[in-house]
Short mmCIF file of C-alpha atoms and ligand atoms in Angstrom, two decimals:
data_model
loop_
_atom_site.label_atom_id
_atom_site.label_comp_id
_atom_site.label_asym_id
_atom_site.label_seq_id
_atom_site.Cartn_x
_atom_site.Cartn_y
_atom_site.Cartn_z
CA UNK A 1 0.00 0.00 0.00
CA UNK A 2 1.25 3.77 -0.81
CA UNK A 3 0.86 5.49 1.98
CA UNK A 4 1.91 9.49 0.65
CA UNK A 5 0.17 11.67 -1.37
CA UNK A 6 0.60 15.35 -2.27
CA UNK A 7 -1.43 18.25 -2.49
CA UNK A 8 -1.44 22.13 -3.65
CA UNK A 9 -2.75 24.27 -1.11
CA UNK A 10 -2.51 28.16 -1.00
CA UNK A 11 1.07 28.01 -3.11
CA UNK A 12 2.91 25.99 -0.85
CA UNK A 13 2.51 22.13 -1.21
CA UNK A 14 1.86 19.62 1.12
CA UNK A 15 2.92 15.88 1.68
CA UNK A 16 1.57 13.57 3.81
CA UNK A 17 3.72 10.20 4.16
CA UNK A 18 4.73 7.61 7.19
CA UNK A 19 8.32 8.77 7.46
CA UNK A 20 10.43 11.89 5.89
CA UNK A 21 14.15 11.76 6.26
CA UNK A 22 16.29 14.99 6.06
CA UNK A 23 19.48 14.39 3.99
CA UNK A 24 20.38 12.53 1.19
CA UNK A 25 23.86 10.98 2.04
CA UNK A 26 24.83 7.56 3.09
CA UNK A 27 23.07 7.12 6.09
CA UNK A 28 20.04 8.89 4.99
CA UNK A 29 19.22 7.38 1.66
CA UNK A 30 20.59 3.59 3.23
CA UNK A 31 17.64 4.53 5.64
CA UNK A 32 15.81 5.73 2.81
CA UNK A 33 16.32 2.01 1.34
CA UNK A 34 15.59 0.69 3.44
CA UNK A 35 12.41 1.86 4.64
CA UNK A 36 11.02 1.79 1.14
CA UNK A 37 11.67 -2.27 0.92
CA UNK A 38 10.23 -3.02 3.77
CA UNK A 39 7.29 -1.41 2.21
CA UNK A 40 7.14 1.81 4.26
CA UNK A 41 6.00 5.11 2.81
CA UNK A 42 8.92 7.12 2.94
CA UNK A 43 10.16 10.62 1.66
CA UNK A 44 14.27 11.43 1.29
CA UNK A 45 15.02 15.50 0.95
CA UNK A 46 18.22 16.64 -0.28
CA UNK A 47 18.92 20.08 -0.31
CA UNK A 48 21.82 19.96 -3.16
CA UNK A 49 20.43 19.08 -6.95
CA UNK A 50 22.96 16.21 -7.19
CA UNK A 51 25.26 14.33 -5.16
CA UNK A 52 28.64 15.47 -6.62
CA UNK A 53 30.21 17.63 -3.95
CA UNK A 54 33.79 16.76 -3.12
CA UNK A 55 34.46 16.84 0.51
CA UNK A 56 33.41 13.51 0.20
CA UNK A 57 34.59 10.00 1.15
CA UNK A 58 35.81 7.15 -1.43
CA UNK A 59 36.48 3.75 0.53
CA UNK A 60 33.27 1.62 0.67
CA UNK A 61 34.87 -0.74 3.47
CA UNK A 62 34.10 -4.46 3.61
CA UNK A 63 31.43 -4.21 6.41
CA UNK A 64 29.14 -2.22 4.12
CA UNK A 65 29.84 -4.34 0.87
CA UNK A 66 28.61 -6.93 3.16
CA UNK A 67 25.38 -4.66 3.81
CA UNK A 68 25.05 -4.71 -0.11
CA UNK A 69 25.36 -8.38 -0.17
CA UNK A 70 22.40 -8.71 1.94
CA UNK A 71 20.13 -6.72 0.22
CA UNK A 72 21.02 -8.19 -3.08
CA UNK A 73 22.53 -5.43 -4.55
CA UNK A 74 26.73 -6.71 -4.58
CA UNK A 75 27.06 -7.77 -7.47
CA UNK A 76 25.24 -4.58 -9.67
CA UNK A 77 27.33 -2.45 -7.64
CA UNK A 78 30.59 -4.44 -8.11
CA UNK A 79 30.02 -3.42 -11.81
CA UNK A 80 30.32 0.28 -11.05
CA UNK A 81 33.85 1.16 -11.51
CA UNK A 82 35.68 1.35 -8.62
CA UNK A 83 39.33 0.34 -7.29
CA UNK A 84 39.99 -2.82 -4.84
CA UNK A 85 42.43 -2.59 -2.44
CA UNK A 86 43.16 -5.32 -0.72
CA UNK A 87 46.19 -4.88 1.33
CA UNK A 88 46.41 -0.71 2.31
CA UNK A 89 50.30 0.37 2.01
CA UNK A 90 51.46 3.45 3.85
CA UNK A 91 54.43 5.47 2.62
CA UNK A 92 55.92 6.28 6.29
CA UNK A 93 59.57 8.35 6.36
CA UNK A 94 60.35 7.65 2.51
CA UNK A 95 59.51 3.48 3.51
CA UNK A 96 56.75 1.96 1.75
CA UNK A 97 55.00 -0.06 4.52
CA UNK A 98 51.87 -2.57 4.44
CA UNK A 99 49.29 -1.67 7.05
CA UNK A 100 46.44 -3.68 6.76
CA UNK A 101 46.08 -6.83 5.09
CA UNK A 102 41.99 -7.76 4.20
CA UNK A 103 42.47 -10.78 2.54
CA UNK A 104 41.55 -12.92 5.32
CA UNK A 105 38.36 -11.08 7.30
CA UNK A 106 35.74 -13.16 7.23
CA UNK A 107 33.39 -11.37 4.67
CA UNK A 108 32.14 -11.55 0.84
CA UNK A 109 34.21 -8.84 -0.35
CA UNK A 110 38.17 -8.90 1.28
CA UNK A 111 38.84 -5.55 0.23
CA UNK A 112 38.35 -1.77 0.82
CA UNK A 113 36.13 -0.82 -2.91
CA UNK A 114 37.45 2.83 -4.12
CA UNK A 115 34.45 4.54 -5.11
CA UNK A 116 33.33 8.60 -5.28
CA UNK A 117 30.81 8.91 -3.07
CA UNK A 118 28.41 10.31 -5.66
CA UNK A 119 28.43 7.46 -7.73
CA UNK A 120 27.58 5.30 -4.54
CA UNK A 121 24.25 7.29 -3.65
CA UNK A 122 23.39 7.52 -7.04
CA UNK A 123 23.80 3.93 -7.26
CA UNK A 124 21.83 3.21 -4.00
CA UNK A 125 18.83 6.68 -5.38
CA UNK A 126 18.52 4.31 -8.57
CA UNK A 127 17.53 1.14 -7.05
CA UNK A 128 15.45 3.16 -4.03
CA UNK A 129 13.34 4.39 -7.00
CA UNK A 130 12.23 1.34 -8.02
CA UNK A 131 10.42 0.49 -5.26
CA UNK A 132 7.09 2.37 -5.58
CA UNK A 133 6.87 3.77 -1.71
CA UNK A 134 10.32 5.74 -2.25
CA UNK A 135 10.39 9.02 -3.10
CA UNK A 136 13.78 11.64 -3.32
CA UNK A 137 13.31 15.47 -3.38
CA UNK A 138 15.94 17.20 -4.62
CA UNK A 139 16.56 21.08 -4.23
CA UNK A 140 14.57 20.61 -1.01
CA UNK A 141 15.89 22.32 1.75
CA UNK A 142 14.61 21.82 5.83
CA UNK A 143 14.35 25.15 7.50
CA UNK A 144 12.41 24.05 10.35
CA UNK A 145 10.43 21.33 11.85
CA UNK A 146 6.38 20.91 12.32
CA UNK A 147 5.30 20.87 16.07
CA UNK A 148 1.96 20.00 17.36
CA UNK A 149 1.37 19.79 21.37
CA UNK A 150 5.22 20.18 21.59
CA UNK A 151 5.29 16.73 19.24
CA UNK A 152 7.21 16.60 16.15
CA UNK A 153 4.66 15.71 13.14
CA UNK A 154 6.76 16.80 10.22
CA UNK A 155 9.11 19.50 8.49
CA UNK A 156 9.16 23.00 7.01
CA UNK A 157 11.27 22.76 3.32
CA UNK A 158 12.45 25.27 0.73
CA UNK A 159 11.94 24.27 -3.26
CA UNK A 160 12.90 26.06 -6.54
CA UNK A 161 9.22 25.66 -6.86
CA UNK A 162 8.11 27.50 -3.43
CA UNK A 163 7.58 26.24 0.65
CA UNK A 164 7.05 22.53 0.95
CA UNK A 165 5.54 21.23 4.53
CA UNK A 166 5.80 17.63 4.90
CA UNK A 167 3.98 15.45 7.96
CA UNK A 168 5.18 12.10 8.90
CA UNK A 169 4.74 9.76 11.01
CA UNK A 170 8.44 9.89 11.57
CA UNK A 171 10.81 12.74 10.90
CA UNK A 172 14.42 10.85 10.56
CA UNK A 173 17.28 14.05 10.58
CA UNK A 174 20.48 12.67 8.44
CA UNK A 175 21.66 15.79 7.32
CA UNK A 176 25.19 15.29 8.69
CA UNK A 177 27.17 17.96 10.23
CA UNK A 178 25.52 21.32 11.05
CA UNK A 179 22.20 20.00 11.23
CA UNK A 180 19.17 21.64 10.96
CA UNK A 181 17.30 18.77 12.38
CA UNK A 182 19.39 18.60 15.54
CA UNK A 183 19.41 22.20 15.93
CA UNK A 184 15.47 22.91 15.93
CA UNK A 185 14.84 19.52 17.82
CA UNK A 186 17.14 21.18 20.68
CA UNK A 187 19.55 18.00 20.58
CA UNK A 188 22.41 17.77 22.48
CA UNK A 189 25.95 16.83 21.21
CA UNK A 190 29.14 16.35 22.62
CA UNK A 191 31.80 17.94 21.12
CA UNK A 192 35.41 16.46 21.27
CA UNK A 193 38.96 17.91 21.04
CA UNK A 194 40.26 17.81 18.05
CA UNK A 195 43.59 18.62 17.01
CA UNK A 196 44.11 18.72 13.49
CA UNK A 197 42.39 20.60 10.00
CA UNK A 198 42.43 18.99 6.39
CA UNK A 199 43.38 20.77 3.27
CA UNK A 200 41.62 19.69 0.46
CA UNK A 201 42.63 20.00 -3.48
CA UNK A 202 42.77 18.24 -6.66
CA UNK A 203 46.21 17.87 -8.33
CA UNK A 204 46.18 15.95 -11.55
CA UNK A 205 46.85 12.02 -12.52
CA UNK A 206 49.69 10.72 -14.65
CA UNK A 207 50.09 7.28 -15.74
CA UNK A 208 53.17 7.00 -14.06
CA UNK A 209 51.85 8.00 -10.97
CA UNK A 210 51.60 4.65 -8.44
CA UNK A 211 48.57 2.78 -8.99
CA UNK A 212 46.26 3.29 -6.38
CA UNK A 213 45.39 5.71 -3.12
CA UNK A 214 47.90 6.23 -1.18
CA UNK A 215 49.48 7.70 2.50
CA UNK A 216 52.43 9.45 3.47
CA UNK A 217 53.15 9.71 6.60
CA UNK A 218 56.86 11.86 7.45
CA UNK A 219 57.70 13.65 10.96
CA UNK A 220 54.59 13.08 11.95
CA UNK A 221 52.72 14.46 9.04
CA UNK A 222 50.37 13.16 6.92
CA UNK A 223 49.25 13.48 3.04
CA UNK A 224 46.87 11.54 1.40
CA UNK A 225 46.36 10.88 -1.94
CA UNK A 226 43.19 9.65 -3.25
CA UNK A 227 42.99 8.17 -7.13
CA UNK A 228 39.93 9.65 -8.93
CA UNK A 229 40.82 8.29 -12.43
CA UNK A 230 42.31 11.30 -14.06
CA UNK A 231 43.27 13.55 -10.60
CA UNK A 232 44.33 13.11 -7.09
CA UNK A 233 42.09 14.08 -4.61
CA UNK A 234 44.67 15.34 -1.48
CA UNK A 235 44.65 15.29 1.65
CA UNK A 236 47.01 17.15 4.03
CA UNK A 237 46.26 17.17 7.46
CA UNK A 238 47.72 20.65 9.59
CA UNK A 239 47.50 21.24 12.84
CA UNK A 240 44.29 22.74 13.62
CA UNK A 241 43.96 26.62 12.89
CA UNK A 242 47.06 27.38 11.10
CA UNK A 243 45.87 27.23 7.76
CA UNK A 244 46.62 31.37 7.88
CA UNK A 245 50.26 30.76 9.21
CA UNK A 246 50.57 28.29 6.01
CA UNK A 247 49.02 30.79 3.61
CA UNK A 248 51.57 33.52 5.17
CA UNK A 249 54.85 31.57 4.55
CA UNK A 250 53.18 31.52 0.63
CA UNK A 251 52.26 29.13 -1.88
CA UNK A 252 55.75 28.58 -3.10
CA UNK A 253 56.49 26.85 0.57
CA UNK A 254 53.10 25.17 0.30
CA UNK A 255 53.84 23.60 -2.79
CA UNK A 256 57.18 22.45 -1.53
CA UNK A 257 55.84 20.52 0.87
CA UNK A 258 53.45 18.52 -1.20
CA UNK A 259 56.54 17.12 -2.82
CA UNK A 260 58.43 16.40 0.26
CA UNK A 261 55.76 14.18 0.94
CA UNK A 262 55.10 12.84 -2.98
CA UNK A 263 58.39 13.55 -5.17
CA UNK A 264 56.12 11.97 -8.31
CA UNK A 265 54.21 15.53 -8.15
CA UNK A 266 56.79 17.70 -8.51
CA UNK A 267 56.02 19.09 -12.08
CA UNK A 268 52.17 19.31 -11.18
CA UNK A 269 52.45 21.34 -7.77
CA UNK A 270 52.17 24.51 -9.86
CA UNK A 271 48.55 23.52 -10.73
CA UNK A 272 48.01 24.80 -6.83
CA UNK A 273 48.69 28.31 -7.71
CA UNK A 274 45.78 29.73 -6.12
CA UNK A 275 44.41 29.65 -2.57
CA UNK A 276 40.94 29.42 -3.75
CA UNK A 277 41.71 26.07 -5.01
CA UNK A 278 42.74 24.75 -1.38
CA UNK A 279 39.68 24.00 0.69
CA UNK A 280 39.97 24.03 4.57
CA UNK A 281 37.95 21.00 6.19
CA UNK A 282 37.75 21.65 9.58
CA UNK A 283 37.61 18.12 11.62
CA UNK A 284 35.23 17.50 14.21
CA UNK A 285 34.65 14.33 16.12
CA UNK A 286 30.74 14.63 18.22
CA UNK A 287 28.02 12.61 18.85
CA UNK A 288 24.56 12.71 19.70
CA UNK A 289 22.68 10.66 22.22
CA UNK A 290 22.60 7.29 20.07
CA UNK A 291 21.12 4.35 21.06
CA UNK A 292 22.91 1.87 23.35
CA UNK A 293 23.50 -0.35 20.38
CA UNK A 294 25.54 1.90 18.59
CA UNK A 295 27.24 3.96 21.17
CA UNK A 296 29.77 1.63 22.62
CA UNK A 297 31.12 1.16 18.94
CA UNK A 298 31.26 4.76 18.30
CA UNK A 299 33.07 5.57 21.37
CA UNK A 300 35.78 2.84 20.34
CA UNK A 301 35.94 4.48 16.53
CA UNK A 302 35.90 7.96 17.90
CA UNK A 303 38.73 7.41 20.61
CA UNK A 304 40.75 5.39 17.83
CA UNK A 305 40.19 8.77 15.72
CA UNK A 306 41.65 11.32 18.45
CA UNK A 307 44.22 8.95 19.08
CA UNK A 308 45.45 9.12 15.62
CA UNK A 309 44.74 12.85 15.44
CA UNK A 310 46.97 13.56 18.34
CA UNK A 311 49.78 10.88 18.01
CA UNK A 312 50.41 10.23 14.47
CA UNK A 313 49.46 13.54 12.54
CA UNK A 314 50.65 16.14 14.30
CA UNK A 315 54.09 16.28 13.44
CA UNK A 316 54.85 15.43 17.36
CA UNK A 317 57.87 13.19 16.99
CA UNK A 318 61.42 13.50 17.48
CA UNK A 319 64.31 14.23 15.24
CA UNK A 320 65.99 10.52 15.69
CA UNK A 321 62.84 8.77 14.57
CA UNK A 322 62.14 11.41 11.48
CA UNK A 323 63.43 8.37 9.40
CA UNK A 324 62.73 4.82 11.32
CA UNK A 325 59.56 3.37 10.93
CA UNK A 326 57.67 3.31 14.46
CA UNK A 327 57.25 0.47 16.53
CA UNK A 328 53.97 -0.79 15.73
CA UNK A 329 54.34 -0.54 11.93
CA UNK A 330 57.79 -2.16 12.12
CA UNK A 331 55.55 -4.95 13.95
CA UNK A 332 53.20 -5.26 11.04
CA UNK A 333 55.66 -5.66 8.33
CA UNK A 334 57.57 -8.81 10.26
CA UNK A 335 54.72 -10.48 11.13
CA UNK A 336 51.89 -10.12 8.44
CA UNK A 337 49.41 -12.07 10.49
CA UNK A 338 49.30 -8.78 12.56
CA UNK A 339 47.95 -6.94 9.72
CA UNK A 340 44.83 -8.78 10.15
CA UNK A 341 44.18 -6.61 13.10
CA UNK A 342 44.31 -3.40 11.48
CA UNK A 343 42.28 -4.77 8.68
CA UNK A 344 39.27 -6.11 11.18
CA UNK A 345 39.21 -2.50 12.77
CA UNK A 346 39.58 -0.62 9.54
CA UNK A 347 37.61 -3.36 7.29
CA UNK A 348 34.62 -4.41 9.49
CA UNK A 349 35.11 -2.09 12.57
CA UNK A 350 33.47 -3.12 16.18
CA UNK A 351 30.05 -4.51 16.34
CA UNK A 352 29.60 -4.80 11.74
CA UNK A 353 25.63 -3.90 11.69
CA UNK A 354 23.83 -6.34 9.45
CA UNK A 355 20.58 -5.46 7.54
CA UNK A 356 17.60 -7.72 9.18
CA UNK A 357 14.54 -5.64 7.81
CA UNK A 358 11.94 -7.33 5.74
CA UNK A 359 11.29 -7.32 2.31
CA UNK A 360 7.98 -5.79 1.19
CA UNK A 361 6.10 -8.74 -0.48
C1 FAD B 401 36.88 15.05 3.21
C2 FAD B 401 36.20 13.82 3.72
C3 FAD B 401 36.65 12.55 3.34
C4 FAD B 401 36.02 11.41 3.82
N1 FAD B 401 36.44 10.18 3.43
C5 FAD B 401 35.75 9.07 3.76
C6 FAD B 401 36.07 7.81 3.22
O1 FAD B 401 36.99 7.68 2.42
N2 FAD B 401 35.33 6.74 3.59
C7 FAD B 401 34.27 6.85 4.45
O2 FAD B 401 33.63 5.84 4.74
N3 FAD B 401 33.93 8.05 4.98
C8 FAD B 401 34.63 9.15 4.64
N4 FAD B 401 34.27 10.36 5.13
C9 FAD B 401 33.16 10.44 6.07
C10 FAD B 401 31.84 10.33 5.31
O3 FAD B 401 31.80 11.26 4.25
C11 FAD B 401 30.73 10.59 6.31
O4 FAD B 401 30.82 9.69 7.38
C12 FAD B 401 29.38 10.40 5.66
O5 FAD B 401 29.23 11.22 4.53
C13 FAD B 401 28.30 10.73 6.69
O6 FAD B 401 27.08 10.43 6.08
P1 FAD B 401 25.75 11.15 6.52
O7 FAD B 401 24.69 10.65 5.60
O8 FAD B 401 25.55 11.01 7.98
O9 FAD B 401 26.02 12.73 6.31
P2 FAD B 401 26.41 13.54 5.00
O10 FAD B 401 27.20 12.73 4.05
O11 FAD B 401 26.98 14.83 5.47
O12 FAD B 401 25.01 13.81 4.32
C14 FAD B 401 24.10 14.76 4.81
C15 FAD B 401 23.25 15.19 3.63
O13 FAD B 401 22.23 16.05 4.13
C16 FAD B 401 22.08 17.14 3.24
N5 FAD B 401 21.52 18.24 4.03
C17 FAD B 401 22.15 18.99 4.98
N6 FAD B 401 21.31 19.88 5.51
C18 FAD B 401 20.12 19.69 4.89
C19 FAD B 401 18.84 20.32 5.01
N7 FAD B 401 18.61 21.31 5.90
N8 FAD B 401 17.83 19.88 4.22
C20 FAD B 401 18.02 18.88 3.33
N9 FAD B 401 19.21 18.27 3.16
C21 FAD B 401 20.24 18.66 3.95
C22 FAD B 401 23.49 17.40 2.72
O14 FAD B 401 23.46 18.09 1.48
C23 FAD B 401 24.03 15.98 2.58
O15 FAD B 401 23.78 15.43 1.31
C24 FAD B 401 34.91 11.53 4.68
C25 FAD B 401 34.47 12.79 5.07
C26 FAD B 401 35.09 13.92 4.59
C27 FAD B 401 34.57 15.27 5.02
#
């Protein structure tokens, strides 16, 4: 049974439905999915008119390849081109070093599937349109939320078209950081220390270049690389708010050390000869009350995260071990059965959710 319909009333339109979600991204159109297999009558707004926006992520790790799997979808989405990686290989103080080895976790797919974002959630829109209880807004933007007898019944949205009000049974807020949802609803979050930024650019692909995404890790500092077919997408992570002090000592310096890090883009630096083309991600680690499922997992993630952020990319480390590999990765790379580790935490992470809903008849 559909359980939406729409109606024109007094130029702004109306939409009645069981459950609206706010924010098309992974964990809103997966809901999204979701919901509409099971058979529910459910609504997805996006504010943007696509999904191609680049601060973005492009590993598709085993755990949710396994979540494809069990809705039937691996396969179809294996065809999609993507990259698989299936041991990850850090570049640590000029030493190329394996990491993570995911050839032995106990899933479908041993390997971390390179993939644009974009492609992903167009992928998953495609096959959420098929089912007829699905439906995706685009260009819809929440300003507010519906209250009735201080209850939540629905949202407040901005079209090219004019206002949209939407009532649901359910009002789902996926709309990632800076949330509208959270905001209006009066939502608490805790906020955590964190001590690093990311810069953000493009710098173009030869076929020379090595042959999949990469990390460099040197004094403490960290560059990323990430292989988008004909361009790098990169990654350098700075210690949180000095993005000025770098744009001070001028692009020249900036440039230089991209190819400290990656000698290969020496001759392409110069494509970074404007600021505007260097994006400043500012990192934040929070969470919201989540349920008790989820919450011991994300505490484990989350502390893994500021451990990194605080130990490994922050350039604290001293002069005699600029060159030697540390410790633990030394570890990995004389015993590969230790490399399983890493790839459980990285591949499946704690607790791998698995998709139990039903399938509409
Ligand atoms: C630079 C970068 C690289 C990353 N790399 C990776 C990676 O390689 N692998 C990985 O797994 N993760 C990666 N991540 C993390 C990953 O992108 C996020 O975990 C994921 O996108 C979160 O999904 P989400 O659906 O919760 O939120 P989001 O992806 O932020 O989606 C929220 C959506 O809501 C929409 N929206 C916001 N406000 C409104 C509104 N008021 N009304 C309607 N729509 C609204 C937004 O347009 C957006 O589409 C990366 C993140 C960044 C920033």
């Amino acid at each position: 049974m559909i359980e939406s319909n729409c109606v024109q009333m007094n130029g702004s339109e109306k939409l009645q439905t069981r459950c609206v979600i706010v924010g098309g991204g992974p964990a809103g159109m997966m809901a999204g999915y979701l919901l509409a297999r099971a058979g529910v009558a459910v609504a997805v707004l996006e504010k943007h008119s696509d999904f191609n926006r680049d601060f973005r992520g492009d590993t598709i790790h085993p755990s949710t390849l396994e979540l494809m799997h069990e809705i039937g979808l691996l396969d179809e989405f294996l065809k999609q081109p993507h990259q698989e990686v299936r041991e990850l290989r850090a570049v640590v103080n000029g030493q190329a070093t394996p990491v993570a080895d995911f050839r032995k976790l106990p899933t479908r797919c041993k390997f971390i599937a390179f993939m644009p974002q974009w492609d992903f959630l167009n992928f998953l829109s495609n096959h959420a349109k098929c089912f007829p209880t699905f439906q995706l807004h685009m260009e819809t933007e929440v300003v507010d939320l519906l209250t009735e007898d201080s209850r939540v019944i629905g949202v407040r949205a901005k079209t090219p078209q004019g206002e949209l009000e939407v009532r649901a049974d359910l009002v789902v807020g996926a709309d990632g950081r800076h949330s509208t949802i959270q905001t209006r609803a009066g939502l608490d979050q805790l906020e955590f220390g964190v001590p690093i930024d990311v810069l953000w650019m493009r710098i173009s692909k030869k076929h020379d270049d090595p042959a999949q995404s990469l990390g460099f890790f040197q004094q403490g500092k960290l560059l990323v690389l990430l292989d988008r077919g004909d361009y790098w997408q990169a990654g350098f992570v700075i210690p949180k708010g000095q993005f000025d002090e770098i744009k001070e000592r001028g692009l020249a310096q900036f440039q230089n050390d991209i190819v400290s890090f990656a000698g290969f883009l020496r001759d392409r630096v110069a494509e970074l000869d404007d600021w505007s083309k260097i994006k400043l991600l500012t990192v934040q680690v929070n969470r919201r009350k989540v349920q008790a499922r989820r919450e011991w997992p994300t505490r484990l993630i989350q502390g893994m995260q500021i451990f990194i952020h605080r130990r490994i990319v922050t350039g604290r480390t001293s002069d005699e071990k600029k060159t030697s590999l540390p410790f633990v990765l030394r570890l990995l790379k004389w015993f590969p059965i230790l490399r399983q580790l890493p790839a459980r935490f990285i591949g499946l992470g704690p607790r791998p959710e698995h998709i139990r809903s039903p399938t509409a008849a």
